[in-house]
Short mmCIF file of C-alpha atoms (C1' of nucleotides) in Angstrom, two decimals:
data_model
loop_
_atom_site.label_atom_id
_atom_site.label_comp_id
_atom_site.label_asym_id
_atom_site.label_seq_id
_atom_site.Cartn_x
_atom_site.Cartn_y
_atom_site.Cartn_z
CA MET U 1 36.54 -13.63 23.41
CA GLU U 2 36.10 -11.95 19.70
CA GLU U 3 36.18 -15.19 16.92
CA ARG U 4 32.61 -16.14 16.37
CA ILE U 5 30.84 -19.07 14.03
CA VAL U 6 27.64 -17.94 12.42
CA PHE U 7 25.55 -20.22 10.46
CA HIS U 8 23.03 -18.23 8.06
CA VAL U 9 20.71 -21.79 6.87
CA ASP U 10 18.30 -20.90 3.89
CA PHE U 11 16.10 -23.33 2.00
CA ASP U 12 16.01 -23.78 -1.34
CA TYR U 13 13.48 -22.18 -3.87
CA PHE U 14 11.28 -22.38 -0.66
CA TYR U 15 8.31 -21.95 -2.48
CA ALA U 16 8.78 -23.75 -5.37
CA GLN U 17 9.97 -26.48 -3.55
CA CYS U 18 7.52 -26.70 -1.21
CA GLU U 19 5.59 -27.07 -3.66
CA GLU U 20 7.89 -30.20 -5.58
CA ILE U 21 7.51 -31.58 -1.84
CA ARG U 22 3.70 -31.37 -1.93
CA ASP U 23 3.77 -33.03 -5.46
CA SER U 24 6.44 -35.20 -6.26
CA LYS U 25 4.86 -35.12 -10.13
CA ILE U 26 5.91 -31.80 -10.88
CA LYS U 27 9.80 -32.36 -9.94
CA GLY U 28 11.44 -31.68 -13.62
CA LYS U 29 9.32 -29.72 -14.89
CA CYS U 30 9.51 -25.84 -14.52
CA VAL U 31 7.81 -24.84 -11.37
CA ALA U 32 6.73 -21.12 -11.30
CA VAL U 33 4.55 -20.36 -7.82
CA CYS U 34 2.96 -16.33 -9.12
CA ILE U 35 1.59 -14.26 -6.47
CA PHE U 36 -1.87 -13.05 -8.85
CA SER U 37 -3.02 -9.53 -8.38
CA ASP U 38 -6.58 -8.39 -8.19
CA ARG U 39 -7.05 -7.57 -12.18
CA GLY U 40 -7.48 -10.90 -13.08
CA GLY U 41 -5.87 -12.65 -16.27
CA ASP U 42 -2.28 -13.51 -15.54
CA SER U 43 -1.45 -9.75 -14.20
CA GLY U 44 0.84 -10.42 -11.32
CA ALA U 45 4.34 -11.59 -10.66
CA ILE U 46 6.88 -14.46 -9.68
CA ALA U 47 7.37 -15.43 -5.87
CA THR U 48 9.60 -18.02 -6.53
CA ALA U 49 10.70 -20.35 -9.39
CA ASN U 50 13.13 -23.92 -9.07
CA TYR U 51 16.20 -24.53 -11.23
CA ASN U 52 14.30 -25.79 -13.84
CA ALA U 53 12.62 -22.55 -14.99
CA ARG U 54 15.41 -20.46 -13.68
CA LYS U 55 17.78 -21.65 -16.15
CA PHE U 56 14.87 -19.60 -18.53
CA GLY U 57 15.56 -16.65 -16.97
CA VAL U 58 12.27 -16.88 -14.98
CA LYS U 59 12.72 -15.71 -11.30
CA SER U 60 11.50 -14.02 -8.98
CA GLY U 61 9.69 -10.44 -9.59
CA ILE U 62 9.29 -10.97 -13.07
CA PRO U 63 5.67 -10.62 -14.29
CA ILE U 64 3.38 -14.15 -14.80
CA MET U 65 3.31 -12.70 -18.21
CA LEU U 66 6.48 -12.59 -19.35
CA ALA U 67 7.24 -16.46 -17.30
CA LYS U 68 4.67 -18.18 -19.21
CA ASN U 69 5.87 -16.02 -22.33
CA LYS U 70 9.49 -17.46 -21.52
CA LEU U 71 8.59 -21.37 -20.92
CA LYS U 72 6.29 -21.64 -23.58
CA GLU U 73 8.45 -24.13 -25.35
CA GLU U 74 8.89 -26.06 -22.13
CA ASP U 75 6.76 -28.80 -19.69
CA ALA U 76 5.93 -26.29 -16.83
CA VAL U 77 3.60 -25.23 -13.85
CA PHE U 78 2.10 -21.72 -13.15
CA LEU U 79 0.96 -22.45 -9.38
CA PRO U 80 -1.05 -19.46 -7.17
CA ALA U 81 0.97 -19.23 -3.83
CA ASP U 82 -0.15 -20.85 -0.74
CA PHE U 83 1.44 -19.33 2.15
CA ASP U 84 -0.24 -20.99 4.70
CA TYR U 85 1.02 -24.12 3.70
CA TYR U 86 4.82 -22.73 3.31
CA SER U 87 5.03 -20.74 6.91
CA ASP U 88 3.84 -24.70 8.05
CA MET U 89 6.51 -26.06 6.20
CA SER U 90 8.71 -23.07 7.16
CA SER U 91 7.78 -23.47 11.54
CA LYS U 92 8.54 -27.10 11.12
CA GLY U 93 11.96 -26.43 9.73
CA MET U 94 12.88 -23.59 12.26
CA GLU U 95 11.50 -25.47 14.61
CA ILE U 96 15.05 -28.05 14.01
CA ILE U 97 16.87 -25.75 13.16
CA GLU U 98 16.56 -23.42 16.20
CA LYS U 99 17.83 -26.62 18.22
CA TYR U 100 21.14 -26.43 17.03
CA ALA U 101 21.72 -22.64 17.86
CA ASP U 102 23.36 -20.65 20.86
CA VAL U 103 21.39 -18.06 20.17
CA PHE U 104 18.80 -18.45 17.06
CA GLU U 105 17.49 -15.43 14.46
CA TYR U 106 14.57 -16.21 12.44
CA VAL U 107 14.64 -13.32 9.15
CA GLY U 108 12.00 -14.78 7.08
CA ARG U 109 9.64 -17.91 6.39
CA ASP U 110 13.14 -18.74 4.40
CA GLU U 111 16.37 -17.99 6.01
CA ALA U 112 17.83 -17.85 9.48
CA TYR U 113 20.89 -17.26 11.71
CA LEU U 114 22.11 -19.05 13.98
CA ASP U 115 25.04 -18.25 16.30
CA VAL U 116 27.23 -21.63 17.19
CA THR U 117 30.16 -20.37 18.82
CA LYS U 118 29.70 -21.90 22.32
CA LYS U 119 28.26 -25.28 20.68
CA THR U 120 31.65 -25.88 18.39
CA GLU U 121 33.75 -24.48 20.84
CA ALA U 122 34.71 -21.79 18.04
CA ASP U 123 36.13 -24.87 16.22
CA PHE U 124 35.45 -24.52 11.72
CA HIS U 125 35.60 -28.30 11.40
CA ASN U 126 33.16 -28.44 14.22
CA ALA U 127 31.14 -26.52 12.94
CA GLU U 128 30.84 -28.10 9.37
CA HIS U 129 30.48 -31.04 10.73
CA LEU U 130 27.33 -29.52 13.22
CA ALA U 131 25.47 -28.19 9.58
CA GLN U 132 25.40 -31.54 7.75
CA GLN U 133 23.58 -33.29 10.50
CA LEU U 134 20.99 -30.06 10.76
CA LYS U 135 21.11 -30.09 6.86
CA ASN U 136 20.88 -34.02 7.08
CA GLU U 137 17.61 -33.81 9.79
CA ILE U 138 16.44 -30.73 8.03
CA ARG U 139 15.91 -33.41 4.73
CA ASN U 140 15.28 -36.82 6.48
CA ASN U 141 12.13 -35.17 7.93
CA LEU U 142 11.23 -32.53 5.92
CA LYS U 143 12.47 -33.76 2.40
CA LEU U 144 13.02 -30.29 2.21
CA THR U 145 17.31 -28.76 1.07
CA CYS U 146 18.91 -26.13 1.97
CA SER U 147 21.90 -24.08 1.89
CA VAL U 148 24.26 -22.64 4.46
CA GLY U 149 27.05 -20.39 5.25
CA ILE U 150 29.41 -20.78 8.15
CA THR U 151 31.77 -17.69 8.16
CA PRO U 152 32.68 -15.82 11.11
CA ASN U 153 30.02 -13.28 11.17
CA LYS U 154 25.96 -12.36 9.71
CA LEU U 155 26.89 -10.93 6.55
CA LEU U 156 29.39 -13.29 5.18
CA SER U 157 27.72 -15.91 6.34
CA LYS U 158 24.51 -14.96 3.89
CA ILE U 159 26.51 -14.38 0.93
CA ALA U 160 28.29 -17.89 1.64
CA SER U 161 25.11 -19.54 1.81
CA ASP U 162 24.13 -18.42 -1.53
CA TYR U 163 27.53 -18.90 -2.78
CA LYS U 164 26.94 -22.63 -4.05
CA LYS U 165 22.74 -23.67 -4.05
CA PRO U 166 20.89 -25.28 -3.87
CA ASP U 167 21.98 -28.10 -1.36
CA GLY U 168 25.29 -26.32 -0.41
CA LEU U 169 27.51 -25.71 2.17
CA THR U 170 30.29 -22.79 2.63
CA THR U 171 32.93 -22.48 4.75
CA VAL U 172 35.20 -19.11 5.05
CA LYS U 173 37.44 -19.59 7.79
CA PRO U 174 38.64 -15.62 8.55
CA GLU U 175 41.53 -16.48 6.97
CA GLN U 176 39.63 -17.37 3.64
CA VAL U 177 37.37 -13.90 3.73
CA GLU U 178 39.65 -12.04 1.18
CA GLU U 179 40.30 -14.35 -1.00
CA PHE U 180 36.70 -15.84 -0.87
CA LEU U 181 35.59 -12.12 -1.08
CA SER U 182 37.57 -10.12 -3.94
CA PRO U 183 36.46 -12.12 -6.98
CA LEU U 184 32.55 -11.66 -6.45
CA LYS U 185 30.44 -9.32 -7.82
CA ILE U 186 29.51 -6.02 -5.02
CA ARG U 187 26.30 -7.54 -5.84
CA GLU U 188 26.36 -9.95 -3.63
CA ILE U 189 26.62 -7.95 -0.76
CA PRO U 190 23.50 -7.19 1.35
CA GLY U 191 21.59 -3.79 0.79
CA ILE U 192 24.00 -3.04 -2.49
CA GLY U 193 21.34 -3.96 -5.15
CA LYS U 194 19.86 -2.76 -8.47
CA LYS U 195 20.71 1.21 -8.38
CA THR U 196 23.51 0.81 -6.24
CA GLU U 197 24.78 -1.30 -8.93
CA ASP U 198 24.30 1.16 -11.35
CA ILE U 199 26.31 3.70 -9.52
CA PHE U 200 29.42 1.44 -9.00
CA THR U 201 29.33 0.43 -12.30
CA GLN U 202 29.23 4.26 -13.57
CA MET U 203 32.35 4.25 -11.75
CA ASN U 204 34.00 1.07 -13.04
CA VAL U 205 33.69 -1.05 -10.25
CA HIS U 206 32.16 -4.55 -10.66
CA THR U 207 33.75 -6.43 -8.47
CA ILE U 208 34.60 -6.26 -4.38
CA GLU U 209 38.00 -6.19 -4.85
CA GLU U 210 37.51 -3.27 -7.09
CA LEU U 211 34.97 -1.81 -4.52
CA ARG U 212 37.59 -1.74 -1.33
CA ARG U 213 39.72 0.60 -3.13
CA ILE U 214 37.56 3.05 -2.93
CA ASN U 215 38.31 5.60 0.16
CA ILE U 216 35.26 6.16 2.49
CA PHE U 217 34.95 9.69 2.26
CA ASP U 218 34.01 8.92 -1.14
CA LEU U 219 31.43 6.45 -0.11
CA ASN U 220 30.39 8.56 2.27
CA LYS U 221 30.10 11.81 -0.02
CA ILE U 222 27.49 9.45 -2.61
CA PHE U 223 26.19 7.31 -0.03
CA GLY U 224 25.32 8.93 2.92
CA ARG U 225 27.73 7.90 6.42
CA LYS U 226 25.50 4.88 7.54
CA THR U 227 25.95 3.06 4.32
CA GLY U 228 28.84 4.51 2.78
CA GLY U 229 30.33 2.97 6.75
CA TYR U 230 28.51 -0.45 6.21
CA ILE U 231 29.41 -0.72 2.35
CA PHE U 232 33.17 -0.09 3.69
CA ASN U 233 33.44 -2.47 6.17
CA SER U 234 31.26 -4.98 3.66
CA ALA U 235 33.78 -4.92 1.54
CA LYS U 236 36.71 -6.15 3.97
CA GLY U 237 33.73 -8.52 5.31
CA ILE U 238 33.89 -6.62 8.81
CA ASP U 239 30.28 -7.19 9.92
CA THR U 240 29.82 -6.88 14.33
CA GLU U 241 26.01 -6.92 13.97
CA ILE U 242 25.52 -10.11 16.49
CA VAL U 243 22.76 -12.83 16.10
CA LYS U 244 19.53 -12.16 18.19
CA GLU U 245 16.03 -12.58 18.04
CA ARG U 246 14.74 -10.20 15.92
CA PRO U 247 12.60 -7.74 17.88
CA PRO U 248 8.57 -6.85 17.08
CA THR U 249 7.41 -5.77 14.40
CA ILE U 250 7.13 -2.09 13.97
CA GLN U 251 4.55 -1.73 10.97
CA PHE U 252 1.71 -3.67 9.17
CA SER U 253 0.78 -2.40 5.42
CA LYS U 254 -1.87 -3.75 3.51
CA ILE U 255 -1.45 -2.97 -0.78
CA VAL U 256 -3.64 -3.98 -3.16
CA THR U 257 -3.65 -3.69 -7.47
CA LEU U 258 -7.03 -1.85 -8.17
CA LYS U 259 -9.33 -2.87 -10.84
CA LYS U 260 -8.44 -0.73 -13.04
CA ASN U 261 -5.97 2.23 -12.90
CA SER U 262 -7.69 5.63 -11.90
CA LYS U 263 -7.57 8.80 -9.69
CA GLU U 264 -11.67 8.47 -9.16
CA LEU U 265 -12.10 9.75 -5.39
CA LYS U 266 -14.74 7.54 -4.52
CA PHE U 267 -13.26 4.22 -6.61
CA LEU U 268 -10.10 4.79 -4.83
CA GLN U 269 -12.06 5.22 -1.22
CA GLU U 270 -13.74 1.93 -1.67
CA ASN U 271 -10.61 -0.07 -1.94
CA VAL U 272 -8.98 2.21 1.09
CA MET U 273 -12.44 1.70 3.72
CA GLU U 274 -11.33 -2.33 3.03
CA LEU U 275 -7.49 -1.87 3.24
CA CYS U 276 -8.63 -0.41 6.88
CA VAL U 277 -10.98 -2.92 7.80
CA GLN U 278 -8.14 -5.71 7.38
CA LEU U 279 -5.52 -3.57 8.78
CA ASN U 280 -7.39 -2.80 11.76
CA ILE U 281 -7.89 -6.35 12.44
CA ILE U 282 -4.50 -7.20 12.01
CA ALA U 283 -3.71 -4.15 15.03
CA ILE U 284 -6.13 -6.18 17.08
CA GLU U 285 -4.70 -9.50 16.37
CA ASN U 286 -1.81 -8.11 17.62
CA ASN U 287 -2.11 -6.26 20.40
CA LYS U 288 -1.09 -3.20 18.74
CA MET U 289 -2.76 0.54 18.75
CA TYR U 290 -1.32 2.67 16.47
CA ARG U 291 -0.40 6.23 15.92
CA SER U 292 1.45 6.71 12.95
CA ILE U 293 -1.34 6.16 9.27
CA GLY U 294 -0.44 6.43 5.85
CA ILE U 295 -1.35 5.98 2.90
CA GLN U 296 0.55 5.11 -0.55
CA PHE U 297 -0.24 5.00 -4.12
CA VAL U 298 1.93 2.88 -6.80
CA ASN U 299 1.48 5.19 -9.92
CA GLU U 300 0.74 3.92 -13.31
CA ASP U 301 4.40 3.92 -14.50
CA LEU U 302 5.12 2.18 -11.16
CA SER U 303 6.74 5.50 -9.52
CA THR U 304 5.37 5.85 -5.36
CA LYS U 305 3.78 8.58 -3.26
CA THR U 306 3.01 8.38 -0.26
CA LYS U 307 1.05 10.41 2.86
CA SER U 308 1.39 10.07 6.03
CA ARG U 309 0.24 11.04 9.58
CA MET U 310 1.17 11.04 13.35
CA LEU U 311 -2.06 11.35 16.11
CA LYS U 312 -2.10 12.90 19.15
CA ASN U 313 -2.80 10.06 20.47
CA PRO U 314 -2.65 5.96 19.57
CA VAL U 315 -5.70 4.01 18.93
CA SER U 316 -6.96 0.89 17.42
CA ASN U 317 -10.17 1.55 15.95
CA GLU U 318 -11.49 0.81 12.39
CA ASP U 319 -13.65 4.32 11.76
CA GLN U 320 -10.48 6.43 13.49
CA LEU U 321 -8.13 4.70 11.16
CA LYS U 322 -11.27 4.90 7.74
CA LYS U 323 -11.39 8.69 8.51
CA VAL U 324 -7.52 9.75 8.73
CA ALA U 325 -6.98 7.45 5.65
CA ASN U 326 -10.04 8.88 3.97
CA GLN U 327 -8.62 12.61 5.43
CA LEU U 328 -5.22 11.36 3.68
CA LEU U 329 -6.25 9.88 0.67
CA GLU U 330 -8.40 13.20 -0.57
CA GLU U 331 -5.19 14.94 0.56
CA ALA U 332 -3.10 13.38 -1.83
CA LEU U 333 -5.93 13.36 -4.69
CA VAL U 334 -4.80 17.10 -4.96
CA GLU U 335 -2.25 17.31 -6.70
CA GLN U 336 -2.74 13.93 -8.28
CA VAL U 337 -2.07 14.07 -12.04
CA MET U 338 -1.68 10.25 -12.71
CA LEU U 339 -3.45 7.62 -12.96
CA VAL U 340 -3.02 5.47 -9.62
CA ARG U 341 -2.15 1.02 -10.27
CA ARG U 342 -1.87 -0.07 -7.15
CA ILE U 343 -2.89 1.98 -3.37
CA GLY U 344 -1.75 0.60 -0.15
CA VAL U 345 -2.40 1.92 3.84
CA ARG U 346 0.14 1.55 6.67
CA ILE U 347 -0.07 1.58 10.00
CA SER U 348 2.82 2.11 12.78
CA GLU U 349 4.33 3.63 15.94
CA PHE U 350 3.07 0.98 17.74
CA SER U 351 1.69 1.03 21.69
CA ASP U 352 0.69 -2.31 23.25
CA VAL U 353 -2.24 -2.76 24.19
CA GLU U 354 -2.54 -3.84 27.77
CA GLY U 355 -5.21 -6.02 29.58
CA GLN U 356 -6.86 -8.84 27.75
CA SER U 357 -9.74 -7.21 26.32
CA SER U 358 -9.69 -4.47 23.48
CA ILE U 359 -9.02 -0.91 24.15
CA THR U 360 -11.68 -0.37 21.09
CA ASN U 361 -14.35 -1.29 23.68
CA TYR U 362 -14.05 2.05 25.76
CA PHE U 363 -14.52 4.42 23.51
"C1'" DC V 1 14.27 16.36 18.51
"C1'" DC V 2 10.27 14.93 16.01
"C1'" DC V 3 7.41 14.67 12.06
"C1'" DT V 4 7.03 13.71 6.59
"C1'" DC V 5 8.76 11.34 2.11
"C1'" DG V 6 11.02 9.42 -0.88
"C1'" DA V 7 14.47 6.13 -2.53
"C1'" DT V 8 16.23 1.55 -1.90
"C1'" DC V 9 16.54 -2.96 -0.69
"C1'" DA V 10 14.54 -7.95 -1.28
"C1'" DC V 11 10.92 -11.38 0.84
"C1'" DC R 1 4.33 -7.57 -19.47
"C1'" DC R 2 5.35 -5.54 -13.00
"C1'" DT R 3 3.02 -8.97 -5.81
"C1'" DC R 4 3.42 -8.10 -1.81
"C1'" DA R 5 5.16 -6.41 2.80
"C1'" DT R 6 8.83 -4.64 5.82
"C1'" DA R 7 12.97 -2.04 6.95
"C1'" DT R 8 15.97 2.01 7.16
"C1'" DC R 9 18.23 5.91 5.78
"C1'" DG R 10 18.71 10.81 4.46
"C1'" DA R 11 16.85 15.58 3.41
"C1'" DG R 12 14.28 18.97 4.68
"C1'" DG R 13 11.06 21.65 7.52
"C1'" DG R 14 9.63 22.29 12.21
#
DNA sequence: CCCTCGATCAC
DNA sequence: CCTCATATCGAGGG
């Protein structure tokens, strides 16, 4: 049997909505959830904003300073992100959602895919009913609203859940796929971001209908075989990816914004060492050994430099991590001309630690 | 085939 | 004015 019914469930303006739920007094105001960097003051970025704030151009990713400026005339609150609280809300929500699925795929704190083909007997009418029940249960239990896309695949459901927000429910049946996609901006396709959009703008391609007219050879030439094929199929609403449990994470990383821009070895070392400590703890908590270690610079101008090294054998050891990270740091600094704004460390190429006790004890 | 690195996306 | 974390792709060099 070919035909599937897939949900994409997306909690609306999630972090900001969580804050509204915690303190209903701020509902009706502009709410911006902030990630403050270690620089102090208002250095940092907006994680999420509610719809009141979005009306004034405040959205995720923009600098906090800029957001404050945009909202200076408004009744606005700027709250520090409280990820523990959001994770807790997320767990409670996911626990409810999961029950509605034949197959459940957790994507992130605020989104999930559900294959509901069996549950709905592949009937879209049944599916809409099921989705409404899901939304009701989430709202009644958590006071949380979400938007749902109901379509034959993950790609379309992701686009559909975004189509009407907040508190939306959008169904696209197989025979409606073309008319649904045609007028949409290409940016609506997940994976098409700013850069890709710019390229298409130069080619005078703005809507998905226009995108559909580009042949696959040209797409492959511009974007490579994989991405070209992905864009080509996406324009037609074709996506064969199945809903399945996510495989475990394959890398961990930590990055900080430095107190001051610098390229001084000693100062950068101190920061890298601290990141190593934290990362190794994460590795141990997850029972992982790692074989690849990398560092990352984000320069003054926000350009990025990475340097990584594969080890002979996997390790899970703080001193080893520090030693290699430090080597990489020294090597990277040799050719470094710009000052560094942010610095990060990454571990990957995991293997599982067997047994109860940490293997580090044996070295 | 394996490794390194930059780029892109998007949370 | 610019957070933080992860995944993926493609190029280039062994």
